[in-house]
Coordinates of C-alpha atoms in Angstrom, one line a residue:
M1 CA 109.6 100.0 93.0
D2 CA 107.5 103.1 94.7
G3 CA 103.9 101.4 94.6
S4 CA 103.4 104.0 91.5
D5 CA 101.8 103.0 88.3
F6 CA 105.0 103.8 86.5
A7 CA 106.9 100.8 88.6
Q8 CA 104.8 98.2 88.4
K9 CA 104.4 98.3 84.3
A10 CA 108.9 98.7 85.0
L11 CA 108.5 95.5 87.9
E12 CA 106.0 93.4 84.9
H13 CA 108.6 93.8 82.1
A14 CA 111.2 93.3 84.3
V15 CA 109.6 89.8 85.5
E16 CA 109.0 89.0 82.1
L17 CA 112.6 90.1 80.8
S18 CA 113.9 87.8 83.6
Q19 CA 112.1 84.8 83.2
A20 CA 113.2 85.3 79.0
V21 CA 117.4 85.2 79.5
G22 CA 116.9 83.1 83.3
A23 CA 118.3 85.9 84.9
T24 CA 118.2 87.0 88.7
L25 CA 115.6 89.4 89.4
H26 CA 116.2 92.1 92.5
V27 CA 113.4 94.3 93.3
I28 CA 114.5 97.4 95.3
T29 CA 112.3 99.8 97.5
V30 CA 114.4 103.3 98.2
V31 CA 113.1 105.5 100.9
D32 CA 113.6 108.8 100.4
S33 CA 115.5 110.3 103.9
T34 CA 116.6 112.9 101.7
A35 CA 113.8 115.6 103.0
N36 CA 113.9 114.8 106.8
P37 CA 116.0 111.9 107.5
M38 CA 114.4 112.6 111.6
R39 CA 111.0 111.3 109.9
F40 CA 111.7 107.1 110.2
S41 CA 110.1 105.1 112.9
V42 CA 110.4 101.9 114.1
T43 CA 106.6 101.3 113.1
E44 CA 108.0 102.7 109.4
V45 CA 110.6 99.9 109.0
A46 CA 108.3 97.0 110.4
E47 CA 105.3 98.3 107.2
L48 CA 108.7 98.3 104.9
N49 CA 109.7 95.0 106.1
Q50 CA 106.3 94.1 105.6
A51 CA 106.0 95.3 102.7
K52 CA 108.8 93.7 101.0
A53 CA 107.7 90.4 102.0
T54 CA 104.4 91.2 100.5
L55 CA 106.5 92.0 97.4
I56 CA 108.6 88.9 97.4
E57 CA 105.5 86.4 97.9
S58 CA 103.6 88.6 94.9
V59 CA 106.3 88.5 92.4
T60 CA 107.4 85.0 93.3
N61 CA 104.0 83.7 92.6
A62 CA 103.4 85.7 89.5
T63 CA 106.6 84.0 88.1
N64 CA 106.6 80.9 89.6
N65 CA 110.4 81.3 90.0
D66 CA 112.6 81.0 93.3
D67 CA 115.1 83.6 91.6
I68 CA 114.0 86.9 92.7
T69 CA 115.0 89.2 95.6
A70 CA 113.8 92.5 97.2
E71 CA 115.9 95.0 99.2
V72 CA 114.3 98.1 100.7
R73 CA 117.0 101.0 101.8
R74 CA 117.2 104.2 102.7
G75 CA 118.5 107.5 101.5
D76 CA 119.1 109.4 98.2
P77 CA 117.3 107.1 95.8
T78 CA 119.8 107.2 93.2
D79 CA 122.9 106.8 95.3
A80 CA 120.9 103.3 96.7
L81 CA 120.6 102.1 93.4
L82 CA 123.7 102.9 92.2
E83 CA 125.5 101.3 94.7
Y84 CA 123.0 98.8 95.1
A85 CA 123.4 97.6 91.0
A86 CA 127.6 98.2 92.1
E87 CA 126.8 95.6 95.2
I88 CA 125.5 92.4 92.6
D89 CA 127.5 93.4 89.9
A90 CA 124.3 94.6 87.5
D91 CA 124.1 94.0 84.0
L92 CA 121.2 96.1 83.8
I93 CA 118.9 98.5 85.4
L94 CA 115.3 99.3 84.7
V95 CA 113.0 101.1 86.3
G96 CA 109.9 103.3 85.3
Q97 CA 109.3 106.4 83.2
S98 CA 108.6 108.4 86.4
G99 CA 107.9 108.1 90.1
V100 CA 105.1 108.9 92.0
G101 CA 105.0 112.2 89.7
Q102 CA 106.5 115.7 91.3
L103 CA 105.4 118.6 89.2
E104 CA 109.0 119.9 89.4
A105 CA 110.3 116.8 87.5
T106 CA 111.9 115.9 84.4
I107 CA 110.0 114.2 82.0
F108 CA 111.4 111.3 82.4
G109 CA 111.5 112.0 86.6
R110 CA 114.1 113.0 88.9
T111 CA 115.4 109.7 90.0
T112 CA 115.3 108.0 86.5
D113 CA 117.0 111.6 85.0
Q114 CA 119.9 111.6 87.7
L115 CA 120.4 107.2 86.5
A116 CA 120.3 108.0 83.6
E117 CA 123.5 110.1 83.9
Q118 CA 125.4 108.6 86.3
T119 CA 124.8 105.1 85.8
Q120 CA 128.1 102.5 84.3
V121 CA 125.4 100.3 83.7
P122 CA 122.8 99.9 80.9
L123 CA 119.5 101.7 81.6
T124 CA 115.8 100.4 80.6
I125 CA 113.3 103.2 80.8
V126 CA 109.7 101.4 80.9
P127 CA 107.1 103.7 79.5
L128 CA 103.8 103.5 81.7
S129 CA 101.6 103.1 78.2
N130 CA 103.4 101.0 75.4
G131 CA 101.2 102.7 72.4
D132 CA 98.2 100.1 72.6

């Protein structure tokens, strides 16, 4: 979850899906440290921990479901997502169609595109608009 509208739409879809099938929902935020790994400070860690707590609370309140976990990681987003999916033995990875919007990104977004190429787990890409 990167805070974008795309991530929010994906989260809403994931909540609905997890409730429909009675699955545990894992929400992960990856701080991309590949551009400058030295820019991460203690204050940012505290902010990320607060964001994680807020995220868990809001998702839990919205779903009335305690079967939700949230994780914050640092590193390459694709690598971190794939590693986490392997750790939890994920049945599905669900992402938004695009991240925060890099001009040079592919139509799906850099991370989403890389996930589609590299994952061995089924991947669902949720568009921002459902055509309404």
